[in-house]
Amino acid sequence: MSIIFSGVQPTSTPTLGNYLGAIRNFPELQEGNECYYCIVDQHAITVPQDSQLLHERIRKLAAIYLAVGIDPNQSTLFIQSEVPAHAQLGWILQCYCYIGELERMTQFKDKSKGKDAVSTGLLTYPPLMAADILLYNTNLVPVGADQKQHLELTRNVAERLNNKYGELFTVPEVFIPPVGARIMSLVEPTKKMSKSDDNQKATIFILDSEKDITKKIKSATTDSDQSIYYDKEQKPGISNLLDIYSLCSGKSIKDLENEYRDQGYGSFKTDVAEAVVNTLKPIQEKYYNLIETNQLDEILDDGASKAQSVAVKTLARVEKAIGLGRHS
Ligand code: ATP
Ligand code: MG
């Protein structure tokens, strides 16, 4: 049995990248493991957010987690800000991370590039993410490839405290899926697809309509070579569409190359769009049934109290070990 933790930010509706790189794997991991799936709203405010929209996106994300198959009887589904131990341990871990190592994080560099005002939270996001993971004695963290560096930092800070104070934390392993870990932008296929990309055409959102999905895939950036084969360096756009098609259809890249090698990009894109629509349709149907129900609140209340009961034990152990409070 493993203890599993993963989170998604409610910065917008989750994307096809979030789904193929991370969320898709969550339901099957529930079997035989102890899973914590989190809506990391405190991470979302590291960049500016509209408060009303943020509330809505939190609810939406909860319904999406359930629609993809998270079973609240098997897993703990909760909102980060409703479990105060996250911010409490996050603060402690900030005090054991160095500014230099945080400034080296590529996500910080990417998200702060070209901005006049960058919040302190954007820099200190990784220790809060480390707290999210370490609070539950997590062994395994299923994430997309972009989170690898943050996971290494989590392991380093956990080992740093373990070396100084004895075995406080379980040092987690990262699980990055072999395919789909880095779905690329449809407009700039050398850049990862992101929820918070300003260009809506670059991203397929899980709740996009059939018409929008088809339009976005049809206008995806490719190349002028007109032949369909996998080559990430020379043909990043086509390779990204092949990854998406393969994951959404269950067909191997090799089979798809053979099937489409001599066909035009037009019919290939039509079929990619159809595969994506068929993958997302059942999730959308479940989502629209769930979003308006009271069931969501009950599940999230229950999840927060289950998570807090585990998290406070880790927090108390750490506070005692490092000398906070009165009791040694
Ligand atoms: P934001 O732009 O707000 O950071 P995001 O799209 O990067 O949004 P996150 O909430 O930060 O989404 O990440 C949620 C999960 O999705 C993480 O496990 C992350 O590694 C994974 N992920 C994010 N983008 C991709 C992508 N393009 N391909 C595969 N996995 C991804
Ligand atoms: Mg992200």
PDB file of N, CA and C and ligand atoms in Angstrom, residues 7-9 11 17-18 21-22 111 143-144 146-147 180-183 192-196, ligand 1:
ATOM      1  N   GLY A   7      -2.170  17.351  -6.222  1.00  0.00           N
ATOM      2  CA  GLY A   7      -3.031  18.538  -6.192  1.00  0.00           C
ATOM      3  C   GLY A   7      -3.143  19.188  -7.556  1.00  0.00           C
ATOM      4  N   VAL A   8      -4.238  19.915  -7.734  1.00  0.00           N
ATOM      5  CA  VAL A   8      -4.427  20.725  -8.943  1.00  0.00           C
ATOM      6  C   VAL A   8      -4.842  22.119  -8.469  1.00  0.00           C
ATOM      7  N   GLN A   9      -4.310  23.144  -9.140  1.00  0.00           N
ATOM      8  CA  GLN A   9      -4.658  24.518  -8.767  1.00  0.00           C
ATOM      9  C   GLN A   9      -5.979  24.935  -9.418  1.00  0.00           C
ATOM     10  N   THR A  11      -6.782  27.521 -10.806  1.00  0.00           N
ATOM     11  CA  THR A  11      -6.478  28.770 -11.514  1.00  0.00           C
ATOM     12  C   THR A  11      -7.370  28.962 -12.731  1.00  0.00           C
ATOM     13  N   GLY A  17      -4.031  18.809 -20.749  1.00  0.00           N
ATOM     14  CA  GLY A  17      -2.695  18.495 -20.225  1.00  0.00           C
ATOM     15  C   GLY A  17      -2.774  18.005 -18.786  1.00  0.00           C
ATOM     16  N   ASN A  18      -3.538  18.715 -17.952  1.00  0.00           N
ATOM     17  CA  ASN A  18      -3.705  18.292 -16.551  1.00  0.00           C
ATOM     18  C   ASN A  18      -4.316  16.900 -16.498  1.00  0.00           C
ATOM     19  N   GLY A  21      -1.731  14.242 -18.148  1.00  0.00           N
ATOM     20  CA  GLY A  21      -0.477  14.147 -17.396  1.00  0.00           C
ATOM     21  C   GLY A  21      -0.652  13.719 -15.956  1.00  0.00           C
ATOM     22  N   ALA A  22      -1.815  13.993 -15.370  1.00  0.00           N
ATOM     23  CA  ALA A  22      -1.957  13.720 -13.933  1.00  0.00           C
ATOM     24  C   ALA A  22      -3.316  13.112 -13.585  1.00  0.00           C
ATOM     25  N   LYS A 111       6.974  31.940 -14.558  1.00  0.00           N
ATOM     26  CA  LYS A 111       5.791  32.709 -14.181  1.00  0.00           C
ATOM     27  C   LYS A 111       6.117  34.147 -13.784  1.00  0.00           C
ATOM     28  N   VAL A 143       2.389  13.262 -10.817  1.00  0.00           N
ATOM     29  CA  VAL A 143       2.311  14.622 -11.385  1.00  0.00           C
ATOM     30  C   VAL A 143       2.834  14.618 -12.814  1.00  0.00           C
ATOM     31  N   GLY A 144       2.639  15.731 -13.507  1.00  0.00           N
ATOM     32  CA  GLY A 144       3.226  15.916 -14.832  1.00  0.00           C
ATOM     33  C   GLY A 144       4.710  16.250 -14.702  1.00  0.00           C
ATOM     34  N   ASP A 146       6.450  18.760 -15.443  1.00  0.00           N
ATOM     35  CA  ASP A 146       6.856  20.099 -15.000  1.00  0.00           C
ATOM     36  C   ASP A 146       7.053  20.175 -13.480  1.00  0.00           C
ATOM     37  N   GLN A 147       6.532  19.211 -12.745  1.00  0.00           N
ATOM     38  CA  GLN A 147       6.635  19.270 -11.278  1.00  0.00           C
ATOM     39  C   GLN A 147       7.849  18.509 -10.727  1.00  0.00           C
ATOM     40  N   GLY A 180       2.430  11.408 -22.011  1.00  0.00           N
ATOM     41  CA  GLY A 180       1.415  12.390 -21.622  1.00  0.00           C
ATOM     42  C   GLY A 180       1.862  13.318 -20.508  1.00  0.00           C
ATOM     43  N   ALA A 181       3.104  13.158 -20.043  1.00  0.00           N
ATOM     44  CA  ALA A 181       3.565  13.949 -18.899  1.00  0.00           C
ATOM     45  C   ALA A 181       3.799  15.410 -19.253  1.00  0.00           C
ATOM     46  N   ARG A 182       3.879  15.675 -20.541  1.00  0.00           N
ATOM     47  CA  ARG A 182       4.100  17.066 -20.963  1.00  0.00           C
ATOM     48  C   ARG A 182       3.352  17.320 -22.272  1.00  0.00           C
ATOM     49  N   ILE A 183       2.054  17.606 -22.133  1.00  0.00           N
ATOM     50  CA  ILE A 183       1.246  17.970 -23.295  1.00  0.00           C
ATOM     51  C   ILE A 183       1.574  19.431 -23.612  1.00  0.00           C
ATOM     52  N   LYS A 192       4.746  24.194 -22.664  1.00  0.00           N
ATOM     53  CA  LYS A 192       3.725  23.277 -22.144  1.00  0.00           C
ATOM     54  C   LYS A 192       2.328  23.918 -22.160  1.00  0.00           C
ATOM     55  N   MET A 193       1.308  23.087 -22.355  1.00  0.00           N
ATOM     56  CA  MET A 193      -0.075  23.565 -22.246  1.00  0.00           C
ATOM     57  C   MET A 193      -0.319  23.939 -20.790  1.00  0.00           C
ATOM     58  N   SER A 194      -0.902  25.129 -20.546  1.00  0.00           N
ATOM     59  CA  SER A 194      -1.116  25.594 -19.169  1.00  0.00           C
ATOM     60  C   SER A 194      -2.497  26.182 -19.003  1.00  0.00           C
ATOM     61  N   LYS A 195      -3.053  25.943 -17.826  1.00  0.00           N
ATOM     62  CA  LYS A 195      -4.360  26.508 -17.491  1.00  0.00           C
ATOM     63  C   LYS A 195      -4.351  28.016 -17.595  1.00  0.00           C
ATOM     64  N   SER A 196      -3.246  28.631 -17.142  1.00  0.00           N
ATOM     65  CA  SER A 196      -3.253  30.089 -17.075  1.00  0.00           C
ATOM     66  C   SER A 196      -2.614  30.739 -18.303  1.00  0.00           C
TER      67      SER A 196
HETATM   68  P1  ATP B   1      -1.016  26.861 -14.076  1.00  0.00           P
HETATM   69  O1  ATP B   1      -0.685  27.424 -15.427  1.00  0.00           O
HETATM   70  O2  ATP B   1      -1.996  27.672 -13.302  1.00  0.00           O
HETATM   71  O3  ATP B   1       0.220  26.489 -13.274  1.00  0.00           O
HETATM   72  P2  ATP B   1      -1.231  24.121 -14.889  1.00  0.00           P
HETATM   73  O4  ATP B   1      -1.900  23.789 -16.178  1.00  0.00           O
HETATM   74  O5  ATP B   1       0.271  24.065 -14.869  1.00  0.00           O
HETATM   75  O6  ATP B   1      -1.794  25.508 -14.394  1.00  0.00           O
HETATM   76  P3  ATP B   1      -1.377  22.856 -12.276  1.00  0.00           P
HETATM   77  O7  ATP B   1      -2.578  22.967 -11.419  1.00  0.00           O
HETATM   78  O8  ATP B   1      -0.195  23.696 -11.937  1.00  0.00           O
HETATM   79  O9  ATP B   1      -1.827  23.131 -13.786  1.00  0.00           O
HETATM   80  O10 ATP B   1      -0.922  21.333 -12.338  1.00  0.00           O
HETATM   81  C1  ATP B   1      -1.815  20.263 -12.077  1.00  0.00           C
HETATM   82  C2  ATP B   1      -1.183  18.953 -12.542  1.00  0.00           C
HETATM   83  O11 ATP B   1      -1.151  18.895 -13.976  1.00  0.00           O
HETATM   84  C3  ATP B   1       0.284  18.770 -12.102  1.00  0.00           C
HETATM   85  O12 ATP B   1       0.492  17.401 -11.783  1.00  0.00           O
HETATM   86  C4  ATP B   1       1.077  19.139 -13.326  1.00  0.00           C
HETATM   87  O13 ATP B   1       2.352  18.531 -13.367  1.00  0.00           O
HETATM   88  C5  ATP B   1       0.174  18.609 -14.427  1.00  0.00           C
HETATM   89  N1  ATP B   1       0.367  19.335 -15.684  1.00  0.00           N
HETATM   90  C6  ATP B   1       0.286  20.672 -15.854  1.00  0.00           C
HETATM   91  N2  ATP B   1       0.463  20.986 -17.136  1.00  0.00           N
HETATM   92  C7  ATP B   1       0.671  19.820 -17.812  1.00  0.00           C
HETATM   93  C8  ATP B   1       0.914  19.488 -19.187  1.00  0.00           C
HETATM   94  N3  ATP B   1       0.999  20.438 -20.094  1.00  0.00           N
HETATM   95  N4  ATP B   1       1.059  18.192 -19.517  1.00  0.00           N
HETATM   96  C9  ATP B   1       0.966  17.219 -18.580  1.00  0.00           C
HETATM   97  N5  ATP B   1       0.746  17.455 -17.265  1.00  0.00           N
HETATM   98  C10 ATP B   1       0.597  18.741 -16.877  1.00  0.00           C
END
